[in-house]
């Protein structure tokens, strides 16, 4: 079945460590790609998005993601995490040839210790 | 600019009952999507409404139904509630097309 896969269920890091969260999708054709974040007690917020153009996209709070079409991947990165980055991170895809619904991965919980 | 709002915040129902959840879209948005988020899972698409018409549906049974009103607000109705319907229900608004969606805080539904 077509899907969005997030490789890490729970990631634990110390402050200042680098972060990379994996995301792969299995849809062909043109896709729009998103990373959303859900901080404790808050609603889902958009971190960054990719529609077209430069495959390296920059989002809020120092996050960036790289779209690698050949690998069907859209990994999220941050060079140096902070305690305030503790949250749940969701990768999501809109497979443009299959409607306009967001298809989410299962999410990665990031815990950052100070 | 007012964001997406949802009501109620929490709801407790018993099996077999019916529930209606409400969503007000962000100003200027004409499309509303509903998602179900079970504990420990990513949100799953239920359906989407555009200009008062259903514009796509996920793998949910017909007892999940919805409406969109002329002001683009929306309702999600669930009939014959089952225990597995316990989840966080998220509403998201957007412009039409494969665009960024803006999420509300959700309604936590518990079915006993």
PDB file of N, CA and C in Angstrom, chain A residues 9 32 34 36 38 42-46 49 51 88 90 94 96 99-107, chain B residues 31 33 35 37 40-45 48 55 88 90 96-106:
ATOM      1  N   UNK A   9      10.837   6.107  15.742  1.00  0.00           N
ATOM      2  CA  UNK A   9       9.638   6.344  16.538  1.00  0.00           C
ATOM      3  C   UNK A   9       9.921   7.340  17.661  1.00  0.00           C
ATOM      4  N   UNK A  32       3.614  17.080  -3.070  1.00  0.00           N
ATOM      5  CA  UNK A  32       3.917  18.207  -2.186  1.00  0.00           C
ATOM      6  C   UNK A  32       4.253  17.616  -0.821  1.00  0.00           C
ATOM      7  N   UNK A  34       5.599  18.028   3.349  1.00  0.00           N
ATOM      8  CA  UNK A  34       5.460  18.878   4.521  1.00  0.00           C
ATOM      9  C   UNK A  34       6.084  18.200   5.747  1.00  0.00           C
ATOM     10  N   UNK A  36       5.260  18.782   9.805  1.00  0.00           N
ATOM     11  CA  UNK A  36       4.496  19.457  10.835  1.00  0.00           C
ATOM     12  C   UNK A  36       5.080  19.097  12.192  1.00  0.00           C
ATOM     13  N   UNK A  38       4.182  19.146  16.530  1.00  0.00           N
ATOM     14  CA  UNK A  38       3.145  19.275  17.565  1.00  0.00           C
ATOM     15  C   UNK A  38       3.864  19.366  18.899  1.00  0.00           C
ATOM     16  N   UNK A  42      -0.030  21.727  22.346  1.00  0.00           N
ATOM     17  CA  UNK A  42      -0.344  22.666  21.267  1.00  0.00           C
ATOM     18  C   UNK A  42      -0.838  21.917  20.028  1.00  0.00           C
ATOM     19  N   UNK A  43      -1.372  22.678  19.074  1.00  0.00           N
ATOM     20  CA  UNK A  43      -1.880  22.038  17.874  1.00  0.00           C
ATOM     21  C   UNK A  43      -0.791  21.905  16.813  1.00  0.00           C
ATOM     22  N   UNK A  44      -1.058  21.124  15.801  1.00  0.00           N
ATOM     23  CA  UNK A  44      -0.119  20.909  14.706  1.00  0.00           C
ATOM     24  C   UNK A  44       0.223  22.223  14.025  1.00  0.00           C
ATOM     25  N   UNK A  45       1.541  22.430  13.814  1.00  0.00           N
ATOM     26  CA  UNK A  45       1.997  23.643  13.135  1.00  0.00           C
ATOM     27  C   UNK A  45       2.935  23.243  12.008  1.00  0.00           C
ATOM     28  N   UNK A  46       2.921  24.014  10.942  1.00  0.00           N
ATOM     29  CA  UNK A  46       3.791  23.730   9.815  1.00  0.00           C
ATOM     30  C   UNK A  46       5.215  24.189  10.109  1.00  0.00           C
ATOM     31  N   UNK A  49       7.728  23.325   4.036  1.00  0.00           N
ATOM     32  CA  UNK A  49       7.030  22.644   2.945  1.00  0.00           C
ATOM     33  C   UNK A  49       7.871  22.704   1.687  1.00  0.00           C
ATOM     34  N   UNK A  51       7.180  22.369  -2.533  1.00  0.00           N
ATOM     35  CA  UNK A  51       6.273  22.193  -3.668  1.00  0.00           C
ATOM     36  C   UNK A  51       7.079  21.985  -4.946  1.00  0.00           C
ATOM     37  N   UNK A  88       6.501  16.306  18.933  1.00  0.00           N
ATOM     38  CA  UNK A  88       6.264  15.216  17.981  1.00  0.00           C
ATOM     39  C   UNK A  88       6.324  15.809  16.574  1.00  0.00           C
ATOM     40  N   UNK A  90       5.839  15.237  12.432  1.00  0.00           N
ATOM     41  CA  UNK A  90       5.118  14.438  11.441  1.00  0.00           C
ATOM     42  C   UNK A  90       5.526  14.861  10.034  1.00  0.00           C
ATOM     43  N   UNK A  94       1.199  15.252   0.078  1.00  0.00           N
ATOM     44  CA  UNK A  94       0.008  15.306  -0.772  1.00  0.00           C
ATOM     45  C   UNK A  94       0.425  14.724  -2.113  1.00  0.00           C
ATOM     46  N   UNK A  96      -0.193  14.505  -5.520  1.00  0.00           N
ATOM     47  CA  UNK A  96      -1.046  15.393  -6.298  1.00  0.00           C
ATOM     48  C   UNK A  96      -1.968  14.685  -7.275  1.00  0.00           C
ATOM     49  N   UNK A  99      -5.630  13.445  -5.266  1.00  0.00           N
ATOM     50  CA  UNK A  99      -6.419  14.307  -4.410  1.00  0.00           C
ATOM     51  C   UNK A  99      -5.582  15.323  -3.673  1.00  0.00           C
ATOM     52  N   UNK A 100      -6.189  15.927  -2.670  1.00  0.00           N
ATOM     53  CA  UNK A 100      -5.509  16.999  -1.949  1.00  0.00           C
ATOM     54  C   UNK A 100      -5.453  16.732  -0.458  1.00  0.00           C
ATOM     55  N   UNK A 101      -5.630  15.489  -0.043  1.00  0.00           N
ATOM     56  CA  UNK A 101      -5.550  15.147   1.377  1.00  0.00           C
ATOM     57  C   UNK A 101      -4.096  14.967   1.783  1.00  0.00           C
ATOM     58  N   UNK A 102      -3.794  15.361   3.010  1.00  0.00           N
ATOM     59  CA  UNK A 102      -2.478  15.096   3.582  1.00  0.00           C
ATOM     60  C   UNK A 102      -2.421  13.646   4.044  1.00  0.00           C
ATOM     61  N   UNK A 103      -1.348  12.949   3.648  1.00  0.00           N
ATOM     62  CA  UNK A 103      -1.098  11.590   4.116  1.00  0.00           C
ATOM     63  C   UNK A 103       0.073  11.689   5.087  1.00  0.00           C
ATOM     64  N   UNK A 104      -0.165  11.340   6.347  1.00  0.00           N
ATOM     65  CA  UNK A 104       0.826  11.519   7.391  1.00  0.00           C
ATOM     66  C   UNK A 104       1.579  10.231   7.677  1.00  0.00           C
ATOM     67  N   UNK A 105       2.841  10.398   8.108  1.00  0.00           N
ATOM     68  CA  UNK A 105       3.545   9.304   8.734  1.00  0.00           C
ATOM     69  C   UNK A 105       3.066   9.152  10.172  1.00  0.00           C
ATOM     70  N   UNK A 106       3.604   8.144  10.866  1.00  0.00           N
ATOM     71  CA  UNK A 106       3.154   7.868  12.225  1.00  0.00           C
ATOM     72  C   UNK A 106       3.747   8.823  13.248  1.00  0.00           C
ATOM     73  N   UNK A 107       4.751   9.593  12.840  1.00  0.00           N
ATOM     74  CA  UNK A 107       5.315  10.578  13.747  1.00  0.00           C
ATOM     75  C   UNK A 107       6.574  10.093  14.446  1.00  0.00           C
TER      76      UNK A 107
ATOM     77  N   UNK B  31     -11.683  25.593   1.996  1.00  0.00           N
ATOM     78  CA  UNK B  31     -11.606  24.127   2.034  1.00  0.00           C
ATOM     79  C   UNK B  31     -11.362  23.685   3.470  1.00  0.00           C
ATOM     80  N   UNK B  33     -10.735  20.134   5.848  1.00  0.00           N
ATOM     81  CA  UNK B  33     -10.437  18.702   5.893  1.00  0.00           C
ATOM     82  C   UNK B  33     -10.536  18.232   7.336  1.00  0.00           C
ATOM     83  N   UNK B  35      -9.502  15.076  10.072  1.00  0.00           N
ATOM     84  CA  UNK B  35      -8.578  13.979  10.310  1.00  0.00           C
ATOM     85  C   UNK B  35      -8.874  13.348  11.671  1.00  0.00           C
ATOM     86  N   UNK B  37      -6.917  11.316  14.720  1.00  0.00           N
ATOM     87  CA  UNK B  37      -5.599  10.970  15.227  1.00  0.00           C
ATOM     88  C   UNK B  37      -5.744  10.080  16.458  1.00  0.00           C
ATOM     89  N   UNK B  40      -0.769   7.872  19.612  1.00  0.00           N
ATOM     90  CA  UNK B  40       0.478   7.326  19.105  1.00  0.00           C
ATOM     91  C   UNK B  40       0.559   7.166  17.604  1.00  0.00           C
ATOM     92  N   UNK B  41      -0.420   7.713  16.896  1.00  0.00           N
ATOM     93  CA  UNK B  41      -0.455   7.592  15.436  1.00  0.00           C
ATOM     94  C   UNK B  41      -0.464   8.967  14.780  1.00  0.00           C
ATOM     95  N   UNK B  42      -0.173   8.981  13.486  1.00  0.00           N
ATOM     96  CA  UNK B  42      -0.340  10.213  12.733  1.00  0.00           C
ATOM     97  C   UNK B  42      -1.797  10.417  12.365  1.00  0.00           C
ATOM     98  N   UNK B  43      -2.168  11.639  12.056  1.00  0.00           N
ATOM     99  CA  UNK B  43      -3.560  11.908  11.641  1.00  0.00           C
ATOM    100  C   UNK B  43      -3.914  11.124  10.383  1.00  0.00           C
ATOM    101  N   UNK B  44      -5.166  10.623  10.358  1.00  0.00           N
ATOM    102  CA  UNK B  44      -5.670   9.913   9.173  1.00  0.00           C
ATOM    103  C   UNK B  44      -6.813  10.711   8.562  1.00  0.00           C
ATOM    104  N   UNK B  45      -6.762  10.858   7.258  1.00  0.00           N
ATOM    105  CA  UNK B  45      -7.734  11.661   6.519  1.00  0.00           C
ATOM    106  C   UNK B  45      -9.108  11.016   6.554  1.00  0.00           C
ATOM    107  N   UNK B  48     -12.834  15.694   3.003  1.00  0.00           N
ATOM    108  CA  UNK B  48     -12.568  17.107   2.732  1.00  0.00           C
ATOM    109  C   UNK B  48     -13.789  17.733   2.082  1.00  0.00           C
ATOM    110  N   UNK B  55     -15.194  16.577  -1.227  1.00  0.00           N
ATOM    111  CA  UNK B  55     -14.155  16.679  -2.264  1.00  0.00           C
ATOM    112  C   UNK B  55     -13.061  15.635  -2.052  1.00  0.00           C
ATOM    113  N   UNK B  88      -8.427  11.903  18.810  1.00  0.00           N
ATOM    114  CA  UNK B  88      -8.421  13.350  18.636  1.00  0.00           C
ATOM    115  C   UNK B  88      -8.871  13.630  17.207  1.00  0.00           C
ATOM    116  N   UNK B  90      -9.203  16.260  14.273  1.00  0.00           N
ATOM    117  CA  UNK B  90      -8.578  17.509  13.835  1.00  0.00           C
ATOM    118  C   UNK B  90      -9.275  18.050  12.608  1.00  0.00           C
ATOM    119  N   UNK B  96      -8.216  25.957  -1.904  1.00  0.00           N
ATOM    120  CA  UNK B  96      -8.406  24.744  -2.701  1.00  0.00           C
ATOM    121  C   UNK B  96      -7.090  24.317  -3.343  1.00  0.00           C
ATOM    122  N   UNK B  97      -6.971  23.017  -3.561  1.00  0.00           N
ATOM    123  CA  UNK B  97      -5.770  22.485  -4.185  1.00  0.00           C
ATOM    124  C   UNK B  97      -4.838  21.858  -3.163  1.00  0.00           C
ATOM    125  N   UNK B  98      -3.684  21.349  -3.634  1.00  0.00           N
ATOM    126  CA  UNK B  98      -2.740  20.634  -2.751  1.00  0.00           C
ATOM    127  C   UNK B  98      -1.878  21.590  -1.944  1.00  0.00           C
ATOM    128  N   UNK B  99      -2.512  22.385  -1.129  1.00  0.00           N
ATOM    129  CA  UNK B  99      -1.833  23.454  -0.398  1.00  0.00           C
ATOM    130  C   UNK B  99      -1.619  23.126   1.065  1.00  0.00           C
ATOM    131  N   UNK B 100      -0.846  23.974   1.707  1.00  0.00           N
ATOM    132  CA  UNK B 100      -0.641  23.898   3.145  1.00  0.00           C
ATOM    133  C   UNK B 100      -1.977  23.950   3.857  1.00  0.00           C
ATOM    134  N   UNK B 101      -2.135  23.112   4.869  1.00  0.00           N
ATOM    135  CA  UNK B 101      -3.361  23.106   5.665  1.00  0.00           C
ATOM    136  C   UNK B 101      -3.031  23.599   7.064  1.00  0.00           C
ATOM    137  N   UNK B 102      -3.948  24.383   7.607  1.00  0.00           N
ATOM    138  CA  UNK B 102      -3.791  24.978   8.927  1.00  0.00           C
ATOM    139  C   UNK B 102      -4.720  24.260   9.890  1.00  0.00           C
ATOM    140  N   UNK B 103      -4.164  23.748  10.967  1.00  0.00           N
ATOM    141  CA  UNK B 103      -4.907  22.881  11.865  1.00  0.00           C
ATOM    142  C   UNK B 103      -5.465  23.619  13.076  1.00  0.00           C
ATOM    143  N   UNK B 104      -6.614  23.139  13.528  1.00  0.00           N
ATOM    144  CA  UNK B 104      -7.187  23.588  14.779  1.00  0.00           C
ATOM    145  C   UNK B 104      -6.642  22.764  15.930  1.00  0.00           C
ATOM    146  N   UNK B 105      -7.056  23.075  17.142  1.00  0.00           N
ATOM    147  CA  UNK B 105      -6.533  22.384  18.325  1.00  0.00           C
ATOM    148  C   UNK B 105      -7.097  20.976  18.522  1.00  0.00           C
ATOM    149  N   UNK B 106      -8.180  20.668  17.817  1.00  0.00           N
ATOM    150  CA  UNK B 106      -8.734  19.326  17.912  1.00  0.00           C
ATOM    151  C   UNK B 106      -9.822  19.192  18.961  1.00  0.00           C
TER     152      UNK B 106
END
